[in-house]
Amino acid sequence: MKLADTKATLSFSSGSPSVELPVYSGTVGPQVIDIRKLYAQTGMFTYDPGFLSTAACQSSITYIDGDKGELLYRGYPIEQLATQCDFLDTCYLLLYGELPNAEQKQKFDRNVTIHTMVNEQMQFFLRGFRRDAHPMAVMTGLVGALSAFYHDSTDINNPEHREISAIRLIAKMPTLVAMAYKYSAGQPYIYPKNSLSYTGNFMRMMFGTPCEEYEPNDVLVRAMDRIFILHADHEQNASTSTVRLCGSSGTNPFAAIAAGVACLWGPAHGGANEAALNMLHEIQKNGGVDKIGEFIKQVKDKNSGIKLMGFGHRVYKNYDPRAKLMQETCKEVLGELGLENDPLFKLAMALEKIALEDEYFVSRKLYPNVDFYSGIVQRAIGIPVSLFTAIFALARTVGWIAQLNEMISDPEYKIGRPRQLYDGATRRDIKPIAQR
Ligand code: SDX
């Protein structure tokens, strides 16, 4: 970052002396006011619950322009990455800052491939869960448990440890997600097959059985790979900020990523794709397209507590570019499967059209986000609804790692420790119980 040619002067109507604060510019996007010395100079904190106006870090990984609906990974538009690259290219880009050349790609892909197996002991963690446990409960446990197996790569301040734990996490997430699925289905685990691509291998571990050879469908593999690319990183979202804060204590990478998995589970965040599909099922059950108007009325009634899941975003105040790509992927997959007339997809398209013409949504700049169509694609591919957020976690793992590593390799980083505006009881003494 570079010092901007302007400063910020904070003055107080109380007559306290004003303070001058440096303003910094990035390469693109909003400038920042550096308040690191504010408390020392004024004895005051800033107040920003939900961090609506707070830059928690400096980063060169992902840039979002919410007004333009633009998403760049290391400067490359998501539209180009989703159509010209595969997920492992995107992982390489997010981790190292550049797309791989042919030799780098071959080496990186091979390195990931040979780390896809998990320790056989991992199976025994699964046995502790009920078969109907939510996959995100299982994933939160399994990812954290990885730290018990790799004592040779848990020192987050050691660059070699960071490198091998990144490869291990990217490589093993598909295996763990597929194991969580097989466990819930009561089917045997399918071991990774090194001759397949990253995503082809995932599809085989998910849908293959020991009873016959499983041949991945190239169109579905490509669609799944694109879903991974679209979910790989997204600036300082809630789960990424969780990983950064957790990792800032110096804990091992597996524990920090497990914290990200836990945060992503929430319906306001990664859990929205599952919630969006359940919402579409509910509207379908209550009468489908004819009932959309009634549903929208409920959404607009604040007392209903009902939100249009898969709509709205803290940063995008325009169409989420990932939603557009997801809609196109939807059409490709449904076409490949002969499901062009899938009622849920038609319902989703009708719901989007009505919402985008409704003043309530237009005035609040509520557009479809990445979660609105991803559920329909995943359901068509055969992914059970309860596994949608685990797929999101699989894809976002590389973004979490890249952001964590960027923080740890910044010599200036400190443990994150926000303060508060305290409005509780002032000092008081305990009275004997008879006097309370
Ligand atoms: C992801 O941060 C990221 O980058 C996340 C993510 C990523 O890749 O990491 O993009 C992934 O989490 C996408 C978002 C998925 N969540 C959902 O689809 C759940 C539904 N969306 C809402 O919960 C909401 O839009 C949020 C949480 C996404 C954003 O909430 P904000 O920014 O805090 O906005 P807000 O709640 O202050 O809403 C502003 C207004 C409010 O109405 P008013 O108080 O102005 O009258 O818009 C309304 C809200 O009630 N509103 C909605 C709505 N979202 C916001 N009303 C109906 N349906 C919605 N979906």
Coordinates of C-alpha atoms and ligand atoms in Angstrom, one line a residue:
M1 CA 0.0 0.0 0.0
K2 CA 1.1 3.5 -0.5
L3 CA 0.6 6.7 1.4
A4 CA -2.2 8.7 -0.3
D5 CA -1.7 12.4 -1.1
T6 CA -4.5 13.2 1.4
K7 CA -4.7 12.9 5.2
A8 CA -7.8 12.5 7.5
T9 CA -8.2 15.0 10.3
L10 CA -10.5 14.0 13.2
S11 CA -11.7 16.9 15.2
F12 CA -13.9 16.8 18.3
S13 CA -16.8 19.2 19.2
S14 CA -15.7 18.6 22.8
G15 CA -12.6 20.8 22.1
S16 CA -10.2 17.8 22.5
P17 CA -7.3 18.3 20.2
S18 CA -7.9 17.0 16.6
V19 CA -5.7 14.2 15.3
E20 CA -4.3 13.6 11.8
L21 CA -4.6 10.1 10.4
P22 CA -2.7 8.8 7.4
V23 CA -4.7 7.7 4.4
Y24 CA -3.4 4.8 2.3
S25 CA -4.3 3.7 -1.3
G26 CA -4.2 0.2 -2.7
T27 CA -3.8 -0.6 -6.4
V28 CA -7.6 -0.4 -6.8
G29 CA -10.7 0.1 -4.6
P30 CA -11.5 2.2 -1.5
Q31 CA -8.7 4.0 0.3
V32 CA -8.2 3.3 4.0
I33 CA -7.7 5.6 7.0
D34 CA -5.0 4.1 9.3
I35 CA -6.4 4.2 12.8
R36 CA -3.7 2.1 14.4
K37 CA -2.6 5.0 16.6
L38 CA -6.1 6.3 17.3
Y39 CA -6.5 4.8 20.8
A40 CA -3.0 5.9 21.9
Q41 CA -3.7 9.5 20.6
T42 CA -7.3 9.9 21.7
G43 CA -8.1 7.1 24.2
M44 CA -11.0 6.2 22.0
F45 CA -11.8 3.1 19.8
T46 CA -13.7 3.1 16.5
Y47 CA -17.0 1.3 16.6
D48 CA -18.0 -1.0 13.7
P49 CA -19.8 -4.2 14.6
G50 CA -20.1 -6.4 11.5
F51 CA -17.1 -4.6 10.0
L52 CA -19.2 -2.7 7.5
S53 CA -16.5 0.0 7.1
T54 CA -13.4 -1.8 8.3
A55 CA -10.5 -3.1 6.3
A56 CA -9.1 -5.8 8.7
C57 CA -5.9 -6.4 6.6
Q58 CA -4.0 -5.6 3.4
S59 CA -4.3 -8.3 0.8
S60 CA -3.3 -9.0 -2.8
I61 CA -5.3 -12.1 -3.4
T62 CA -8.9 -11.3 -4.3
Y63 CA -10.6 -8.0 -5.3
I64 CA -14.3 -7.5 -5.4
D65 CA -16.0 -4.4 -6.9
G66 CA -19.5 -4.8 -5.4
D67 CA -21.0 -1.9 -7.5
K68 CA -19.7 -3.3 -10.8
G69 CA -20.2 -6.9 -9.8
E70 CA -16.6 -7.7 -10.5
L71 CA -14.5 -10.5 -8.9
L72 CA -10.8 -10.9 -9.6
Y73 CA -8.5 -13.7 -8.3
R74 CA -4.9 -12.2 -8.4
G75 CA -6.2 -9.8 -11.1
Y76 CA -7.8 -12.4 -13.3
P77 CA -11.6 -12.0 -13.9
I78 CA -13.6 -14.9 -12.5
E79 CA -15.4 -15.3 -15.9
Q80 CA -12.0 -16.1 -17.6
L81 CA -10.8 -18.4 -14.8
A82 CA -14.2 -20.3 -14.8
T83 CA -14.0 -20.9 -18.5
Q84 CA -10.3 -21.1 -19.4
C85 CA -8.7 -22.8 -16.3
D86 CA -9.4 -25.7 -14.0
F87 CA -9.7 -25.7 -10.2
L88 CA -6.0 -26.7 -9.6
D89 CA -4.8 -23.9 -11.8
T90 CA -6.9 -21.6 -9.6
C91 CA -5.4 -23.1 -6.5
Y92 CA -1.9 -22.5 -7.8
L93 CA -2.9 -18.9 -8.7
L94 CA -4.4 -18.2 -5.3
L95 CA -1.4 -19.7 -3.4
Y96 CA 1.5 -18.4 -5.5
G97 CA 0.1 -15.3 -7.2
E98 CA 0.6 -16.5 -10.9
L99 CA -1.0 -19.1 -13.1
P100 CA 1.2 -22.2 -13.5
N101 CA 3.1 -22.9 -16.8
A102 CA 2.9 -26.4 -18.1
E103 CA 5.8 -27.7 -16.0
Q104 CA 4.6 -26.0 -12.8
K105 CA 1.1 -27.4 -13.5
Q106 CA 2.2 -30.9 -14.0
K107 CA 4.3 -30.8 -10.8
F108 CA 1.6 -29.1 -8.6
D109 CA -1.2 -31.4 -9.9
R110 CA 0.9 -34.5 -9.2
N111 CA 1.8 -33.2 -5.7
V112 CA -1.8 -32.8 -4.9
T113 CA -2.7 -36.2 -6.4
I114 CA -0.3 -38.1 -4.2
H115 CA -1.6 -36.5 -1.1
T116 CA -5.3 -37.4 -1.6
M117 CA -5.3 -40.4 0.7
V118 CA -6.0 -39.8 4.4
N119 CA -4.7 -41.8 7.3
E120 CA -6.7 -45.0 7.8
Q121 CA -7.4 -44.0 11.4
M122 CA -9.6 -41.2 10.1
Q123 CA -12.3 -43.7 9.5
F124 CA -12.7 -44.3 13.2
F125 CA -13.6 -40.6 13.8
L126 CA -16.6 -41.1 11.4
R127 CA -17.8 -44.1 13.4
G128 CA -18.4 -41.8 16.3
F129 CA -21.0 -39.9 14.5
R130 CA -24.7 -40.9 13.9
R131 CA -25.2 -41.8 10.3
D132 CA -27.6 -38.9 9.9
A133 CA -25.1 -36.3 11.4
H134 CA -25.0 -33.1 9.3
P135 CA -22.0 -33.4 7.0
M136 CA -20.7 -30.0 8.2
A137 CA -20.6 -31.3 11.8
V138 CA -18.6 -34.2 10.5
M139 CA -16.3 -32.0 8.4
T140 CA -15.7 -29.6 11.3
G141 CA -14.5 -32.6 13.3
L142 CA -12.5 -34.3 10.6
V143 CA -10.6 -31.2 9.4
G144 CA -9.6 -30.4 13.0
A145 CA -8.6 -34.0 13.6
L146 CA -6.1 -33.8 10.7
S147 CA -3.8 -31.8 13.0
A148 CA -3.4 -35.0 15.1
F149 CA -1.7 -36.7 12.1
Y150 CA 0.7 -34.2 10.7
H151 CA 3.0 -33.1 13.5
D152 CA 5.6 -32.5 10.8
S153 CA 3.5 -29.6 9.3
T154 CA 1.8 -27.8 12.2
D155 CA 4.3 -25.0 12.8
I156 CA 2.5 -22.2 10.9
N157 CA 5.6 -19.9 11.1
N158 CA 7.6 -22.5 9.1
P159 CA 7.2 -21.9 5.4
E160 CA 7.9 -25.5 4.5
H161 CA 5.2 -26.6 7.0
R162 CA 2.8 -24.0 5.5
E163 CA 3.5 -25.4 2.0
I164 CA 3.0 -29.1 2.8
S165 CA -0.1 -28.5 5.0
A166 CA -1.6 -26.4 2.1
I167 CA -1.1 -29.3 -0.3
R168 CA -2.4 -31.8 2.2
L169 CA -5.6 -29.8 2.9
I170 CA -6.4 -29.1 -0.7
A171 CA -5.7 -32.8 -1.6
K172 CA -7.6 -34.3 1.3
M173 CA -10.8 -32.2 1.5
P174 CA -12.4 -34.1 -1.5
T175 CA -11.6 -37.4 0.2
L176 CA -13.0 -36.3 3.5
V177 CA -16.2 -34.9 2.0
A178 CA -16.8 -38.1 0.0
M179 CA -16.2 -40.1 3.2
A180 CA -18.7 -38.1 5.0
Y181 CA -21.2 -38.7 2.2
K182 CA -20.5 -42.5 2.0
Y183 CA -20.8 -42.8 5.8
S184 CA -24.2 -41.1 5.7
A185 CA -25.3 -43.4 2.8
G186 CA -24.0 -46.5 4.6
Q187 CA -21.8 -47.3 1.6
P188 CA -18.1 -48.3 1.6
Y189 CA -15.5 -45.6 1.2
I190 CA -13.9 -45.3 -2.3
Y191 CA -10.2 -44.7 -2.2
P192 CA -8.7 -42.0 -4.5
K193 CA -7.6 -43.1 -8.0
N194 CA -4.5 -41.2 -9.1
S195 CA -5.1 -41.6 -12.8
L196 CA -8.2 -39.3 -12.5
S197 CA -8.3 -35.5 -12.4
Y198 CA -8.8 -33.8 -9.1
T199 CA -12.5 -33.3 -9.7
G200 CA -13.0 -36.6 -11.6
N201 CA -11.5 -38.4 -8.6
F202 CA -13.9 -36.6 -6.3
M203 CA -16.9 -37.6 -8.4
R204 CA -15.7 -41.2 -8.4
M205 CA -15.1 -41.2 -4.6
M206 CA -18.7 -39.8 -4.2
F207 CA -20.6 -41.9 -6.7
G208 CA -18.5 -45.0 -7.4
T209 CA -19.0 -48.3 -5.6
P210 CA -16.7 -51.4 -5.4
C211 CA -19.3 -53.3 -7.4
E212 CA -18.5 -51.7 -10.8
E213 CA -16.2 -49.3 -12.5
Y214 CA -17.3 -45.7 -12.3
E215 CA -16.7 -43.5 -15.4
P216 CA -17.0 -39.8 -14.6
N217 CA -19.2 -37.8 -17.0
D218 CA -17.0 -35.1 -18.4
V219 CA -19.8 -32.4 -18.5
L220 CA -20.6 -33.0 -14.9
V221 CA -17.0 -33.1 -13.9
R222 CA -16.4 -29.8 -15.7
A223 CA -19.5 -28.3 -13.9
M224 CA -18.3 -29.5 -10.5
D225 CA -14.8 -28.1 -11.2
R226 CA -16.4 -24.8 -12.2
I227 CA -18.4 -24.8 -8.9
F228 CA -15.1 -25.3 -7.1
I229 CA -13.5 -22.3 -9.0
L230 CA -16.4 -20.0 -8.2
H231 CA -16.2 -20.7 -4.5
A232 CA -12.4 -20.7 -4.1
D233 CA -11.9 -17.3 -2.5
H234 CA -13.9 -14.2 -1.8
E235 CA -11.8 -11.5 0.0
Q236 CA -12.4 -11.1 3.8
N237 CA -15.8 -12.9 4.1
A238 CA -16.9 -14.2 7.5
S239 CA -15.2 -17.6 7.3
T240 CA -12.0 -16.2 5.9
S241 CA -11.9 -13.6 8.6
T242 CA -12.4 -16.4 11.1
V243 CA -9.5 -18.3 9.7
R244 CA -7.3 -15.2 9.8
L245 CA -8.3 -14.4 13.4
C246 CA -7.9 -18.1 14.5
G247 CA -4.5 -18.4 12.7
S248 CA -3.2 -15.2 14.2
S249 CA -2.8 -17.0 17.6
G250 CA -0.2 -19.2 15.9
T251 CA -2.4 -22.3 16.0
N252 CA -1.8 -25.0 13.3
P253 CA -3.3 -24.6 9.8
F254 CA -5.7 -27.6 10.2
A255 CA -7.3 -26.1 13.3
A256 CA -7.6 -22.6 11.6
I257 CA -9.2 -24.2 8.6
A258 CA -11.6 -26.2 10.8
A259 CA -12.7 -22.9 12.3
G260 CA -13.4 -21.6 8.8
V261 CA -15.5 -24.7 8.2
A262 CA -17.5 -24.1 11.3
C263 CA -18.2 -20.5 10.4
L264 CA -19.1 -21.3 6.8
W265 CA -21.9 -23.6 8.0
G266 CA -24.1 -20.7 9.0
P267 CA -27.2 -20.0 6.8
A268 CA -26.2 -16.3 6.4
H269 CA -23.0 -17.5 4.8
G270 CA -22.1 -20.8 3.1
G271 CA -25.2 -22.6 4.5
A272 CA -27.3 -20.4 2.2
N273 CA -27.1 -22.8 -0.8
E274 CA -28.7 -25.5 1.2
A275 CA -31.3 -23.0 2.6
A276 CA -32.0 -21.7 -0.9
L277 CA -32.8 -25.1 -2.3
N278 CA -35.0 -25.9 0.7
M279 CA -36.7 -22.6 0.1
L280 CA -37.4 -23.6 -3.6
H281 CA -38.7 -27.0 -2.5
E282 CA -41.0 -25.3 0.0
I283 CA -42.4 -22.9 -2.7
Q284 CA -42.8 -25.8 -5.1
K285 CA -44.7 -27.9 -2.5
N286 CA -47.0 -24.9 -1.8
G287 CA -48.0 -24.4 -5.4
G288 CA -44.9 -23.5 -7.3
V289 CA -44.7 -20.5 -9.7
D290 CA -48.2 -19.4 -8.9
K291 CA -47.3 -19.0 -5.2
I292 CA -44.2 -16.9 -5.8
G293 CA -46.2 -13.6 -5.2
E294 CA -47.4 -14.9 -1.8
F295 CA -43.9 -15.9 -0.8
I296 CA -42.4 -12.6 -1.8
K297 CA -45.1 -10.9 0.3
Q298 CA -43.9 -12.9 3.3
V299 CA -40.3 -12.0 2.6
K300 CA -41.2 -8.3 2.6
D301 CA -43.0 -8.6 5.9
K302 CA -40.2 -8.0 8.5
N303 CA -42.2 -10.0 11.1
S304 CA -42.1 -13.1 9.0
G305 CA -38.4 -13.5 9.6
I306 CA -38.3 -15.1 6.1
K307 CA -35.5 -14.1 3.7
L308 CA -35.0 -14.8 0.0
M309 CA -32.1 -17.2 0.5
G310 CA -29.5 -17.0 -2.2
F311 CA -30.2 -13.2 -2.5
G312 CA -28.4 -10.2 -1.2
H313 CA -24.8 -9.7 -0.3
R314 CA -22.7 -7.5 2.0
V315 CA -20.4 -6.4 -0.9
Y316 CA -22.3 -7.0 -4.2
K317 CA -24.8 -4.3 -4.7
N318 CA -25.1 -5.6 -8.3
Y319 CA -25.4 -9.1 -9.8
D320 CA -22.9 -11.5 -8.2
P321 CA -20.8 -12.5 -11.2
R322 CA -20.6 -16.0 -9.8
A323 CA -24.4 -16.3 -9.9
K324 CA -24.4 -15.6 -13.7
L325 CA -21.8 -18.3 -14.2
M326 CA -23.6 -20.7 -12.0
Q327 CA -26.8 -20.1 -13.9
E328 CA -25.0 -20.9 -17.2
T329 CA -23.6 -24.1 -15.6
C330 CA -27.1 -25.0 -14.5
K331 CA -28.3 -24.8 -18.1
E332 CA -25.3 -27.0 -19.3
V333 CA -25.8 -29.6 -16.6
L334 CA -29.6 -29.8 -17.0
G335 CA -29.2 -30.0 -20.7
E336 CA -26.7 -32.8 -20.5
L337 CA -29.1 -34.7 -18.2
G338 CA -32.2 -34.0 -20.3
L339 CA -33.7 -32.0 -17.4
E340 CA -34.1 -28.7 -19.3
N341 CA -37.7 -28.6 -17.9
D342 CA -36.5 -29.1 -14.3
P343 CA -39.4 -27.5 -12.3
L344 CA -37.0 -26.2 -9.6
F345 CA -34.8 -24.4 -12.1
K346 CA -37.8 -22.9 -13.8
L347 CA -39.1 -21.8 -10.4
A348 CA -35.7 -20.3 -9.6
M349 CA -35.6 -18.3 -12.8
A350 CA -39.2 -17.1 -12.3
L351 CA -38.4 -16.1 -8.7
E352 CA -35.3 -14.2 -9.8
K353 CA -37.3 -12.4 -12.5
I354 CA -40.1 -11.3 -10.1
A355 CA -37.6 -10.3 -7.4
L356 CA -35.5 -8.2 -9.8
E357 CA -38.6 -6.3 -10.8
D358 CA -39.8 -5.7 -7.3
E359 CA -39.1 -2.3 -5.6
Y360 CA -38.3 -4.0 -2.3
F361 CA -35.3 -5.9 -3.8
V362 CA -34.4 -3.2 -6.3
S363 CA -34.2 -0.5 -3.6
R364 CA -32.1 -2.7 -1.4
K365 CA -29.9 -3.8 -4.3
L366 CA -30.6 -7.4 -3.6
Y367 CA -29.5 -9.7 -6.4
P368 CA -28.9 -13.4 -6.7
N369 CA -25.6 -14.4 -5.1
V370 CA -23.4 -17.5 -5.7
D371 CA -25.7 -19.6 -3.5
F372 CA -28.9 -19.1 -5.5
Y373 CA -28.3 -21.5 -8.4
S374 CA -25.5 -23.6 -7.0
G375 CA -28.0 -25.8 -5.2
I376 CA -29.9 -26.6 -8.3
V377 CA -26.7 -27.6 -10.2
Q378 CA -25.4 -29.7 -7.3
R379 CA -28.8 -31.5 -6.9
A380 CA -28.8 -32.3 -10.6
I381 CA -25.3 -33.7 -10.4
G382 CA -26.5 -35.9 -7.5
I383 CA -25.1 -34.1 -4.5
P384 CA -27.5 -34.4 -1.6
V385 CA -28.7 -31.0 -0.2
S386 CA -27.1 -31.5 3.2
L387 CA -23.7 -31.8 1.5
F388 CA -23.8 -28.5 -0.4
T389 CA -22.0 -26.5 2.2
A390 CA -19.4 -29.2 2.6
I391 CA -18.7 -28.8 -1.1
F392 CA -18.4 -25.0 -0.6
A393 CA -15.9 -25.7 2.2
L394 CA -13.9 -28.1 0.0
A395 CA -13.6 -25.3 -2.6
R396 CA -13.0 -22.5 -0.1
T397 CA -10.2 -24.3 1.6
V398 CA -7.6 -23.0 -0.9
G399 CA -8.8 -19.4 -0.3
W400 CA -8.6 -19.8 3.4
I401 CA -5.1 -21.2 3.2
A402 CA -3.9 -18.5 0.8
Q403 CA -5.3 -15.8 3.1
L404 CA -3.9 -17.4 6.2
N405 CA -0.4 -17.8 4.6
E406 CA -0.5 -14.2 3.4
M407 CA -1.2 -13.0 6.9
I408 CA 1.5 -15.2 8.5
S409 CA 4.1 -14.2 6.0
D410 CA 3.5 -10.5 6.8
P411 CA 6.3 -9.5 9.3
E412 CA 3.9 -6.9 10.7
Y413 CA 1.1 -9.4 11.7
K414 CA 0.0 -9.5 15.3
I415 CA -2.6 -11.6 17.1
G416 CA -6.1 -10.2 16.4
R417 CA -7.6 -8.7 19.5
P418 CA -10.6 -6.3 18.9
R419 CA -11.8 -4.1 21.8
Q420 CA -15.4 -3.1 22.7
L421 CA -17.8 -0.4 23.8
Y422 CA -18.7 -1.5 27.3
D423 CA -22.2 -0.8 28.6
G424 CA -22.5 -3.2 31.4
A425 CA -22.4 -2.7 35.2
T426 CA -19.7 -0.5 36.7
R427 CA -17.7 -1.8 39.7
R428 CA -19.9 -3.1 42.6
D429 CA -19.4 -5.3 45.6
I430 CA -21.0 -8.7 46.3
K431 CA -23.7 -8.5 49.0
P432 CA -24.5 -11.5 51.2
I433 CA -27.2 -13.7 49.7
A434 CA -29.7 -12.5 52.4
Q435 CA -29.3 -9.0 51.1
R436 CA -29.8 -9.7 47.3
Ligands
SDX1 C1 -22.1 -15.9 1.0 O1 -19.2 -12.2 2.4 C2 -19.1 -13.0 1.4 O2 -18.3 -12.8 0.4 C3 -19.9 -14.3 1.5 C4 -19.9 -15.2 0.2 C5 -18.5 -15.8 0.0 O3 -18.2 -16.2 -1.1 O4 -17.8 -16.0 1.0 O5 -20.2 -14.4 -0.9 C6 -20.8 -16.4 0.4 O6 -22.3 -16.0 2.1 C7 -23.2 -15.3 0.1 C8 -24.4 -14.8 0.9 C9 -25.3 -16.0 1.2 N1 -26.4 -15.7 2.1 C10 -27.7 -15.6 1.8 O7 -28.0 -15.8 0.6 C11 -28.6 -15.5 2.9 C12 -29.7 -14.4 2.5 N2 -29.0 -13.1 2.4 C13 -29.0 -12.3 3.6 O8 -28.9 -13.0 4.8 C14 -28.1 -11.0 3.5 O9 -28.3 -10.5 2.2 C15 -26.6 -11.2 3.8 C16 -26.3 -11.8 5.1 C17 -26.0 -12.0 2.7 C18 -26.1 -9.7 3.7 O10 -26.6 -9.1 4.8 P1 -26.1 -7.5 5.1 O11 -25.1 -7.1 4.2 O12 -25.9 -7.5 6.6 O13 -27.4 -6.8 4.7 P2 -28.6 -6.5 5.6 O14 -29.0 -7.8 6.4 O15 -28.3 -5.3 6.4 O16 -29.8 -6.2 4.5 C19 -30.1 -4.9 4.1 C20 -31.6 -4.9 3.9 C21 -32.4 -5.3 5.1 O17 -33.6 -4.7 5.0 P3 -33.8 -3.2 5.7 O18 -33.4 -3.4 7.2 O19 -33.0 -2.3 4.9 O20 -35.3 -3.0 5.6 O21 -31.9 -5.9 2.9 C22 -32.7 -6.9 3.5 C23 -32.5 -6.8 5.0 O22 -33.7 -7.2 5.7 N3 -32.3 -8.2 3.0 C24 -33.1 -9.2 2.6 C25 -32.2 -10.2 2.2 N4 -30.9 -9.8 2.4 C26 -31.0 -8.6 2.9 N5 -34.4 -9.3 2.5 C27 -34.9 -10.4 2.0 N6 -34.1 -11.5 1.6 C28 -32.7 -11.4 1.7 N7 -32.0 -12.4 1.2

